[in-house]
PDB file of C-alpha atoms in Angstrom:
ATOM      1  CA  UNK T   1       0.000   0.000   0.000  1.00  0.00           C
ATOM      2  CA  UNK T   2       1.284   3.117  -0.948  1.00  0.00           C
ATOM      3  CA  UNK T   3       0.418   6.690   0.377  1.00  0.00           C
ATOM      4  CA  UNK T   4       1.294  10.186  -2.084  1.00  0.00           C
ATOM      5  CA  UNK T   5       2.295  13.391  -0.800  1.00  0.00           C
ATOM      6  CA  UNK T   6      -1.323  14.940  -1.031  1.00  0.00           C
ATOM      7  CA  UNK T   7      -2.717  12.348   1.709  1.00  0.00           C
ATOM      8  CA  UNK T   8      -4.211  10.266  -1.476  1.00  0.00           C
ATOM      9  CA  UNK T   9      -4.303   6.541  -0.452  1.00  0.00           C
ATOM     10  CA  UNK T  10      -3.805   4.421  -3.659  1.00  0.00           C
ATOM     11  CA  UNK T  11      -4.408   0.491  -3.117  1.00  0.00           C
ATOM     12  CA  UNK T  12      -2.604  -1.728  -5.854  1.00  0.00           C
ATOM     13  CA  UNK T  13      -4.008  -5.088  -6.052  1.00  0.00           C
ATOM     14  CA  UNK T  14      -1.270  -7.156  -7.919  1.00  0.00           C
ATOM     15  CA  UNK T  15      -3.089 -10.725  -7.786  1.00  0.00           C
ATOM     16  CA  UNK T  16      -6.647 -11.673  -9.411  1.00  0.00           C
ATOM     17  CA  UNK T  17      -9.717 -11.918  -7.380  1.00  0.00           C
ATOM     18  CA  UNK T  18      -7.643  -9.958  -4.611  1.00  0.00           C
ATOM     19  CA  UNK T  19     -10.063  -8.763  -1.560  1.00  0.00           C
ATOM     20  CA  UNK T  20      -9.343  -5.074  -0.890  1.00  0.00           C
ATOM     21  CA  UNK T  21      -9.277  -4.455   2.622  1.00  0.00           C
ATOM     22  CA  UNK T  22     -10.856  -1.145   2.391  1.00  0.00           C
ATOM     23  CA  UNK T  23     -13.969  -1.740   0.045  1.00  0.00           C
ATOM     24  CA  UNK T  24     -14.055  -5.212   0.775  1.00  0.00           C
ATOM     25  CA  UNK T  25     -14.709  -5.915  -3.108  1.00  0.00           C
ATOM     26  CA  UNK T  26     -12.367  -8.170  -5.527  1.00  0.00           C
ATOM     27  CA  UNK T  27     -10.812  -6.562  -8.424  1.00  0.00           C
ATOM     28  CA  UNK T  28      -9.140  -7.310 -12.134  1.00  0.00           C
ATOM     29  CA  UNK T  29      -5.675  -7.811 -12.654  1.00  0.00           C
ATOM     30  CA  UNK T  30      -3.872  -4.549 -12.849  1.00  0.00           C
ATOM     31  CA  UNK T  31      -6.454  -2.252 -11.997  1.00  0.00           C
ATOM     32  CA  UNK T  32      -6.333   0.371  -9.290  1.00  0.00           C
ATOM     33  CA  UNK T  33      -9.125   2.377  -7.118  1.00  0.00           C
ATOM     34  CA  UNK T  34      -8.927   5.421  -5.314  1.00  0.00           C
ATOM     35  CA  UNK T  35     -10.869   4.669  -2.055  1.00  0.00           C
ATOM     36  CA  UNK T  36     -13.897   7.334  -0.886  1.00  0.00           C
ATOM     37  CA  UNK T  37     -14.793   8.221   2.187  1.00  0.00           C
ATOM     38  CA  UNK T  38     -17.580   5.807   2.493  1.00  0.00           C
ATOM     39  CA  UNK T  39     -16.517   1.898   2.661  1.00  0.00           C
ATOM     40  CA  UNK T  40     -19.674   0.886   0.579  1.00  0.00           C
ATOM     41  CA  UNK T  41     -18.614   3.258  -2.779  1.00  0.00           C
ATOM     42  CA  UNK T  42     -14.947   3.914  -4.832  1.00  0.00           C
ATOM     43  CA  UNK T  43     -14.490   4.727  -8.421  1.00  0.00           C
ATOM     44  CA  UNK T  44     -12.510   2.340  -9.464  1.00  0.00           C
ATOM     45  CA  UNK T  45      -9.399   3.790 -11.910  1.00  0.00           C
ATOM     46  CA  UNK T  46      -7.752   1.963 -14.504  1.00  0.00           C
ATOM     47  CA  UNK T  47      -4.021   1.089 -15.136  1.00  0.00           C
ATOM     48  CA  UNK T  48      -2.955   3.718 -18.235  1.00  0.00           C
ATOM     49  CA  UNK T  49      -0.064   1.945 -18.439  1.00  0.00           C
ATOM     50  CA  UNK T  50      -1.250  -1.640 -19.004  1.00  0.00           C
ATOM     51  CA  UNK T  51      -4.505  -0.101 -21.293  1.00  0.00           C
ATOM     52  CA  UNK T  52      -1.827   1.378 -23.642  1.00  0.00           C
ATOM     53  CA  UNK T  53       0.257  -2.004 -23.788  1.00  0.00           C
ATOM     54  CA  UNK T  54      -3.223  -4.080 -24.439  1.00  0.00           C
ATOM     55  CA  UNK T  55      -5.269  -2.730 -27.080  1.00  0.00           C
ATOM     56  CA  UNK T  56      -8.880  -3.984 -25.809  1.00  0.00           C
ATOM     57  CA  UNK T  57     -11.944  -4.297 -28.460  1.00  0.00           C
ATOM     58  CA  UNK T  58     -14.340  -1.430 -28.088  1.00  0.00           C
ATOM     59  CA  UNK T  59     -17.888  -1.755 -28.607  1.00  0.00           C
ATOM     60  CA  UNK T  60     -20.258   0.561 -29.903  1.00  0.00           C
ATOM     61  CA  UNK T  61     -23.434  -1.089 -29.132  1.00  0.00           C
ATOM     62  CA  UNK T  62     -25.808  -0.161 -27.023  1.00  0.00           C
ATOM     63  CA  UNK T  63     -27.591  -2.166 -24.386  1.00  0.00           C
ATOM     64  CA  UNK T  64     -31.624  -2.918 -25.023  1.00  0.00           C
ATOM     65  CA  UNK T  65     -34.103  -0.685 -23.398  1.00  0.00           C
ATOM     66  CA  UNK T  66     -36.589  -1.696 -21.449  1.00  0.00           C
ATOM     67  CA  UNK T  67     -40.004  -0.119 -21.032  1.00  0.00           C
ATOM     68  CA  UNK T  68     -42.888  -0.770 -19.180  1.00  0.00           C
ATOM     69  CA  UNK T  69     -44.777   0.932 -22.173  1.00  0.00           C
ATOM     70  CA  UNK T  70     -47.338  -1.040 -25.111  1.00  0.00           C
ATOM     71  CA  UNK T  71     -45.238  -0.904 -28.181  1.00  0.00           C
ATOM     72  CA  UNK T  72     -45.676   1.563 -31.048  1.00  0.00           C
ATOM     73  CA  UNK T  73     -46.108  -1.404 -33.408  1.00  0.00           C
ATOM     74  CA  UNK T  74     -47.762  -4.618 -33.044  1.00  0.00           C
ATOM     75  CA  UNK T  75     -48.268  -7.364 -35.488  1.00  0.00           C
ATOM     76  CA  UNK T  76     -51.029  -7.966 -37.557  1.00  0.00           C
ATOM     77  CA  UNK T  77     -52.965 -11.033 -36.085  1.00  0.00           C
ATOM     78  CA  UNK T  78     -55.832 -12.552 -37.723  1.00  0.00           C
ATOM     79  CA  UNK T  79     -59.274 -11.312 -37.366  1.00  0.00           C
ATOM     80  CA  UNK T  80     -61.641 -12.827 -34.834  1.00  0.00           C
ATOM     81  CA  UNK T  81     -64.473 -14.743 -36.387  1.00  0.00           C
ATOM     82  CA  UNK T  82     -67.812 -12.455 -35.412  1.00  0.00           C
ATOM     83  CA  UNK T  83     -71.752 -12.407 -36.648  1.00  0.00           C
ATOM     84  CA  UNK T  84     -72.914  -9.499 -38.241  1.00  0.00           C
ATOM     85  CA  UNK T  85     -76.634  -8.642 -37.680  1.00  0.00           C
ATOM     86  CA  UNK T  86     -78.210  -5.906 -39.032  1.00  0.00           C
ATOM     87  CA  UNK T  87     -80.596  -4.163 -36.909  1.00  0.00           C
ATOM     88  CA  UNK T  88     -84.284  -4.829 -38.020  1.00  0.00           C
ATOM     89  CA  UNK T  89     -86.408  -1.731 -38.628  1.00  0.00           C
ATOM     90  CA  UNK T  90     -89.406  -3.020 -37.671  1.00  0.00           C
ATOM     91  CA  UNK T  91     -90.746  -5.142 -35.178  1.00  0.00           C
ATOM     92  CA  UNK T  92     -92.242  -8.768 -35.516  1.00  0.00           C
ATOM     93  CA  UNK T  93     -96.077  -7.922 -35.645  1.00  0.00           C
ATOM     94  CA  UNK T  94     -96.926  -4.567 -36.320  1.00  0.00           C
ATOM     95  CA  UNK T  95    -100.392  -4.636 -36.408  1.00  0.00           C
ATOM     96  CA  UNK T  96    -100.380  -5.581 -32.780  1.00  0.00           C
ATOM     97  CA  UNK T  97     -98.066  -3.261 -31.158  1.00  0.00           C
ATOM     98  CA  UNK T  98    -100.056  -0.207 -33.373  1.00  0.00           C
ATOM     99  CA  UNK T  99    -103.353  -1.208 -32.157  1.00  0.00           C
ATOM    100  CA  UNK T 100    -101.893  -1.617 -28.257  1.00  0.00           C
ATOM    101  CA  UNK T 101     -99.116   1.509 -27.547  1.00  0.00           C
ATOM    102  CA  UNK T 102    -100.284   4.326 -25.925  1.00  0.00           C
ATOM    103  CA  UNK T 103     -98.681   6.531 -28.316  1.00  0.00           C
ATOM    104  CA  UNK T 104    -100.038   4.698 -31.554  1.00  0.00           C
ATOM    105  CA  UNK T 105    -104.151   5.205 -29.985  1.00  0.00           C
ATOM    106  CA  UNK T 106    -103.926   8.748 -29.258  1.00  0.00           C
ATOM    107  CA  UNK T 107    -102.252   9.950 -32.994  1.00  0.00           C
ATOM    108  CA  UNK T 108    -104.634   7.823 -34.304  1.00  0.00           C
ATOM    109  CA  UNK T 109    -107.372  10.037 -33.660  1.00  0.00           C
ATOM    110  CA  UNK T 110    -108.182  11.933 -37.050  1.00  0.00           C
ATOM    111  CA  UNK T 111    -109.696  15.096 -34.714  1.00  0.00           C
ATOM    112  CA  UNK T 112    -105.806  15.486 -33.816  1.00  0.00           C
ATOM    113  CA  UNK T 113    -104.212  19.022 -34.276  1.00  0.00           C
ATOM    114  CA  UNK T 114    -101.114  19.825 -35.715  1.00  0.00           C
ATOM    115  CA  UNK T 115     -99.175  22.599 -36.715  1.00  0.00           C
ATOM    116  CA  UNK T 116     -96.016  23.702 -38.669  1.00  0.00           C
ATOM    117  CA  UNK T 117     -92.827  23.861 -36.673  1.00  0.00           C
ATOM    118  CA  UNK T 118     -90.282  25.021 -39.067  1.00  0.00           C
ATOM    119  CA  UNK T 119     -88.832  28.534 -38.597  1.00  0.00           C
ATOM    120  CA  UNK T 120     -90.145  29.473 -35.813  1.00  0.00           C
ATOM    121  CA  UNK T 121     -87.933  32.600 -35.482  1.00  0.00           C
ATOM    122  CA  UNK T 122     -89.130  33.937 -38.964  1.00  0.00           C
ATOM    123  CA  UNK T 123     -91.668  36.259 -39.525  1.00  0.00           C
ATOM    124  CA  UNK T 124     -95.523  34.991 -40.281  1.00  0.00           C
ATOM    125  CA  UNK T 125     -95.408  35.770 -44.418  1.00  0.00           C
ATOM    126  CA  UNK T 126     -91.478  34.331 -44.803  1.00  0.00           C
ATOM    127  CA  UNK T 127     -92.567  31.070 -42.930  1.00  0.00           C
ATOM    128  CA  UNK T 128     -95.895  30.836 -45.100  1.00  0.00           C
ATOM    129  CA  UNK T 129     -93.369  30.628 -48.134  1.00  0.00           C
ATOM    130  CA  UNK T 130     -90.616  28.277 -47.047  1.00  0.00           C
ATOM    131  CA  UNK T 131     -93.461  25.746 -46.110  1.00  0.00           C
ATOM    132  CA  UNK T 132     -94.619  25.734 -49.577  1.00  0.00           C
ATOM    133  CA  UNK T 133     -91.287  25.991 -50.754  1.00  0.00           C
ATOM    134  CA  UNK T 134     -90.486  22.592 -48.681  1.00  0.00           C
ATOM    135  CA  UNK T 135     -93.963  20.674 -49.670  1.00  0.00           C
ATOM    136  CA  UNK T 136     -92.504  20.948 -52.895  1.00  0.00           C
ATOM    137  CA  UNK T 137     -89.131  19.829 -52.121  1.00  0.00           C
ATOM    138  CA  UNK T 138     -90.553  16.772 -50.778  1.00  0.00           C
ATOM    139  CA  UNK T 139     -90.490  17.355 -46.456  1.00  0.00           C
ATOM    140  CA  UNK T 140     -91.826  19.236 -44.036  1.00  0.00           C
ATOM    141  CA  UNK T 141     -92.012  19.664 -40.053  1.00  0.00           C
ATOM    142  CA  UNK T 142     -95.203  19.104 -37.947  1.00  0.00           C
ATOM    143  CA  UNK T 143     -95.897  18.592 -34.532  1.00  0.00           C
ATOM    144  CA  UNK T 144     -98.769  17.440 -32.288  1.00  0.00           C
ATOM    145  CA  UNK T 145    -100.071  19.852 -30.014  1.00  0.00           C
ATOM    146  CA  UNK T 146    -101.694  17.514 -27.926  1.00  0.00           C
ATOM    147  CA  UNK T 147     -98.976  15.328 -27.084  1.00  0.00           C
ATOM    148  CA  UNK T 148     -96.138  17.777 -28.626  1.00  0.00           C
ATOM    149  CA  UNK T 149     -94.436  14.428 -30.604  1.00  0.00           C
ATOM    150  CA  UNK T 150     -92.681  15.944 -33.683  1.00  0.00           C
ATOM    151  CA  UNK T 151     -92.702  14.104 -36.794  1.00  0.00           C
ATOM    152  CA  UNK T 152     -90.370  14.659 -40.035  1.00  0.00           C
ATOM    153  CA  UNK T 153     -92.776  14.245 -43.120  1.00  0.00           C
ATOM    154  CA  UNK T 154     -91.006  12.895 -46.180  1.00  0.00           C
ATOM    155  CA  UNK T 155     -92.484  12.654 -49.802  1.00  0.00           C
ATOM    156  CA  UNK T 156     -91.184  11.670 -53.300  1.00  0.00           C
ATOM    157  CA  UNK T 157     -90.713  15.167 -54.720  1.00  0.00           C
ATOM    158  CA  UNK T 158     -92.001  15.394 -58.415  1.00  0.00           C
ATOM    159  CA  UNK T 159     -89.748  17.276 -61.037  1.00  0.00           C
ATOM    160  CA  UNK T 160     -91.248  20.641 -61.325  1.00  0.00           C
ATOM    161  CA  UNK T 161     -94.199  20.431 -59.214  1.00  0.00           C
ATOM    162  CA  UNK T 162     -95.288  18.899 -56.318  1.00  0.00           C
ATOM    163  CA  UNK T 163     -95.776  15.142 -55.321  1.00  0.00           C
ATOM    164  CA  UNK T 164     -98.610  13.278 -55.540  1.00  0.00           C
ATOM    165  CA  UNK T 165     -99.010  13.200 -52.005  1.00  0.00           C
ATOM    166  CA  UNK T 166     -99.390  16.876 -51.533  1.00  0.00           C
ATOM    167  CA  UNK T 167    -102.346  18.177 -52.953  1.00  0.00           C
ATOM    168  CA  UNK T 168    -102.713  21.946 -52.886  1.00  0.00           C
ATOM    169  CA  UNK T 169    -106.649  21.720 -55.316  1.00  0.00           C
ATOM    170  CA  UNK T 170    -108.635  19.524 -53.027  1.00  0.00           C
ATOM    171  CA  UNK T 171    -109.412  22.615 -50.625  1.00  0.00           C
ATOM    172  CA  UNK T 172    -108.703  26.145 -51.467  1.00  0.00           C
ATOM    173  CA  UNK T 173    -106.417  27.983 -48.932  1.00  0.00           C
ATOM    174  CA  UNK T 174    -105.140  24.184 -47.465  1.00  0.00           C
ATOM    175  CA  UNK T 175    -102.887  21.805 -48.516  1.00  0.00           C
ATOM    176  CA  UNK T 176    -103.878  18.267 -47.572  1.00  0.00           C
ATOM    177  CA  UNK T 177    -100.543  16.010 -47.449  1.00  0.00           C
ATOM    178  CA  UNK T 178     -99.708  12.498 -46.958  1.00  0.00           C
ATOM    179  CA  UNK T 179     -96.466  10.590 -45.480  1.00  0.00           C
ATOM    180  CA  UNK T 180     -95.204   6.864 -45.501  1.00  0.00           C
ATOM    181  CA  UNK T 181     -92.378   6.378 -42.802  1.00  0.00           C
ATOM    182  CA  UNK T 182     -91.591   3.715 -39.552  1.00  0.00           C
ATOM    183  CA  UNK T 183     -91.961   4.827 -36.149  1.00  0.00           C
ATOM    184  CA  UNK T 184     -91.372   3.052 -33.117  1.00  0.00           C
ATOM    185  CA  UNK T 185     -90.847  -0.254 -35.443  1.00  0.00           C
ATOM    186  CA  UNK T 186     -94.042   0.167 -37.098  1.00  0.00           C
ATOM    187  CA  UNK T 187     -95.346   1.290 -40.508  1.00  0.00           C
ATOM    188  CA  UNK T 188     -97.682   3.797 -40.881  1.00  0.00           C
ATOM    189  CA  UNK T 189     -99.153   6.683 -42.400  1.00  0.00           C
ATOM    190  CA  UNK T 190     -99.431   9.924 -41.653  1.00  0.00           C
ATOM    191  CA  UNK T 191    -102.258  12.245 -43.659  1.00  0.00           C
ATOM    192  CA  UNK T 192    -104.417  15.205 -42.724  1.00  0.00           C
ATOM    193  CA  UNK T 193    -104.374  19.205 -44.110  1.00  0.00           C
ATOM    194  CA  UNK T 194    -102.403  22.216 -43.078  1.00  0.00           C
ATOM    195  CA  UNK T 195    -104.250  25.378 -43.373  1.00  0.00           C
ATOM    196  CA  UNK T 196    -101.673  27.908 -45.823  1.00  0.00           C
ATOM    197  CA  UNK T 197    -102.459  30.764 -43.977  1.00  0.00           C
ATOM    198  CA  UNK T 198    -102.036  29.724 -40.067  1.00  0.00           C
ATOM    199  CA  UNK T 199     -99.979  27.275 -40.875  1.00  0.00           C
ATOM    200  CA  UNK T 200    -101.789  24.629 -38.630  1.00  0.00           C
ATOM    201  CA  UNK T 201    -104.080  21.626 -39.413  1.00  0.00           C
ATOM    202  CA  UNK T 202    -105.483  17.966 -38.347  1.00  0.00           C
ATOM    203  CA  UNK T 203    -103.511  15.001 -39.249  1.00  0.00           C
ATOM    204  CA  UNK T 204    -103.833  11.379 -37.573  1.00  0.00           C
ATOM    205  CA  UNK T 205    -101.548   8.110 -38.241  1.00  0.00           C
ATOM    206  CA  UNK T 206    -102.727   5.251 -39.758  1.00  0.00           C
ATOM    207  CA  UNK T 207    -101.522   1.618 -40.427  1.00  0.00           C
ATOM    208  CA  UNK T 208     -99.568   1.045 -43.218  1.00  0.00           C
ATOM    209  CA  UNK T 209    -100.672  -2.368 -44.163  1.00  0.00           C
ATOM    210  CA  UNK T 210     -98.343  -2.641 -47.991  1.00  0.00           C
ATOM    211  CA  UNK T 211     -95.393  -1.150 -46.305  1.00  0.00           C
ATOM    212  CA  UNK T 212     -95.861  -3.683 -43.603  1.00  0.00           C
ATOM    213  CA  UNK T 213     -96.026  -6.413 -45.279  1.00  0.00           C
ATOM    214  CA  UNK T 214     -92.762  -5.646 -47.448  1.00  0.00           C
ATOM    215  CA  UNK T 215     -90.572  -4.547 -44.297  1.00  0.00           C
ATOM    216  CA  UNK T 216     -92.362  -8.039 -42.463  1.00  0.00           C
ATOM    217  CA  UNK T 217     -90.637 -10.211 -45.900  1.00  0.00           C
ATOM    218  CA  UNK T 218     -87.451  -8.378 -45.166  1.00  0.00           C
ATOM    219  CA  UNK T 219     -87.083  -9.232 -41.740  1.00  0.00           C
ATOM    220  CA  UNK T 220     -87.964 -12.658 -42.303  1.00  0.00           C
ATOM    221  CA  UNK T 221     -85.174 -12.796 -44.962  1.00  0.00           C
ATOM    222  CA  UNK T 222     -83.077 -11.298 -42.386  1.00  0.00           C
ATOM    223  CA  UNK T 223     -83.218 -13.401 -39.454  1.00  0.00           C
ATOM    224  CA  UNK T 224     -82.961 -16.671 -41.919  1.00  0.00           C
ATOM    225  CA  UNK T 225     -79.716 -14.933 -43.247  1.00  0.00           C
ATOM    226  CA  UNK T 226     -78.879 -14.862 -39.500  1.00  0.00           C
ATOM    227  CA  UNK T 227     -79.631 -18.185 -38.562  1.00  0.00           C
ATOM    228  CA  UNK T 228     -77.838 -19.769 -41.364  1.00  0.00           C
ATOM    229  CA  UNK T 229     -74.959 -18.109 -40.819  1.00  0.00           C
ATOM    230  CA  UNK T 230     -74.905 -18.912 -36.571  1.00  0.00           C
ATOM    231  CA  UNK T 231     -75.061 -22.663 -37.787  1.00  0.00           C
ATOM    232  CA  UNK T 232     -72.306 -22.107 -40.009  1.00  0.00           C
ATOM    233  CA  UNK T 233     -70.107 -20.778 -37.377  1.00  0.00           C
ATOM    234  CA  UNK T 234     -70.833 -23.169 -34.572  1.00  0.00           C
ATOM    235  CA  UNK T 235     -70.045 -26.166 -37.392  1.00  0.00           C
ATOM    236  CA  UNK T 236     -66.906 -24.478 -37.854  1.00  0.00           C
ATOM    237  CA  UNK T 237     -66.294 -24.706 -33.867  1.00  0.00           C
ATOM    238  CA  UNK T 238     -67.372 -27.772 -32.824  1.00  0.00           C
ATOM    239  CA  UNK T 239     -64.169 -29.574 -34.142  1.00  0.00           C
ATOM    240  CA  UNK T 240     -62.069 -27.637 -31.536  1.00  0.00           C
ATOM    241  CA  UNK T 241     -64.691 -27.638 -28.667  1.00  0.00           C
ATOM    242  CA  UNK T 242     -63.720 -30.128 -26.294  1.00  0.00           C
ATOM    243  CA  UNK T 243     -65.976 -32.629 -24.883  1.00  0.00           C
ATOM    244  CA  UNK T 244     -65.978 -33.375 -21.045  1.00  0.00           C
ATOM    245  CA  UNK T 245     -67.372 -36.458 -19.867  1.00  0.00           C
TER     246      UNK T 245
END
């Protein structure tokens, strides 16, 4: 052990596997640490003189890195086998459901009264004119008044005129209008007249027994689409299910 003018304490350890006395750690061959103040920490300091006689390979790469982070990319893995369904838009039996709701009974009453609802913030003459301009686009907006249930009213426009479900000759100063639509999973129909000048009327729904019994085919078609293709899938599984005993 040998000790410098400026106090420095260098420890040489000459044999391999060595146990310093002072860090209590084992060192290379050659190599030569300054001990700290503290027993459990020393930077250890190499031997210039045998690094410059033994030319060591230097490496340039750089250790992984680790994250605890979901990596940016992830590799394509095959799609999960799923059923598509496609929501019905009506309901099994109509006729039922439109003869039973609440809802269906009272706008079913022809004494009902509506009223336009578009452009409210518009003054009386402007809103007179945009309703007649949208009867002959092919919509309009009514409410109940009773009830206050909005409806939008659709219609086939006709090129240049008016459909043939708005009728503006069956009754001067009122224009007497008729709509096909679903509501609530059921088809029906709503007709009745809107006076042009206070813009308000009497309208009622009715059942909409052709339009019915198309959307009834469809769903029919639908759910046999559907069932065909749920005993396709659970052939195609039944190979890997496992049976238990």
């Amino acid at each position: 052990m040998d000790v410098s003018a400026e106090g420095a304490q260098v420890v040489s350890i000459a044999l391999s596997s060595d146990l310093c006395t002072r860090c209590r750690r084992h060192h290379r061959v050659g190599w030569e640490h300054e001990p700290c103040e503290r027993w459990s920490w020393h930077l250890p300091l190499p031997d210039m003189s045998m690094m410059m006689n033994e030319t060591a390979p230097v490496s340039t790469m750089l250790p992984p890195y680790e994250s605890n982070l979901p990596p940016l990319y992830e590799a394509p893995q095959a799609p999960k086998p799923r059923l598509m369904f496609k929501m019905p838009r009506v309901v099994p039996d109509q006729k039922s459901k439109f003869e039973s709701d609440e809802l269906f009974r009272r706008l079913a009453r022809e004494s009902e009264q509506v009223r336009y609802t578009g452009y409210r913030d518009r003054p009386a003459e402007e809103r007179r004119q945009k309703f007649q301009n949208q009867c002959r686009d092919g919509y309009t907006e009514i409410a109940f008044m009773a009830s206050g249930t909005n409806l939008q009213l659709s219609f086939a426009p006709a090129p240049g005129g008016y459909s043939t479900d708005v009728d503006f000759n069956k009754e001067p100063g009122k224009v007497h209008i008729r709509s096909n639509f679903i509501m609530n999973g059921v088809c029906v129909r709503w007709k009745g007249y809107i006076d042009l000048e206070r813009l308000d009327g009497v309208g009622c729904l009715e059942y909409d027994e052709d339009n019915a019994r198309i959307e009834d085919a469809l769903l029919r078609e639908e759910l046999e689409k559907y069932k065909s293709k749920l005993r396709e899938f659970e052939d195609k599984q039944r190979p890997f299910k496992i049976e238990t005993n």
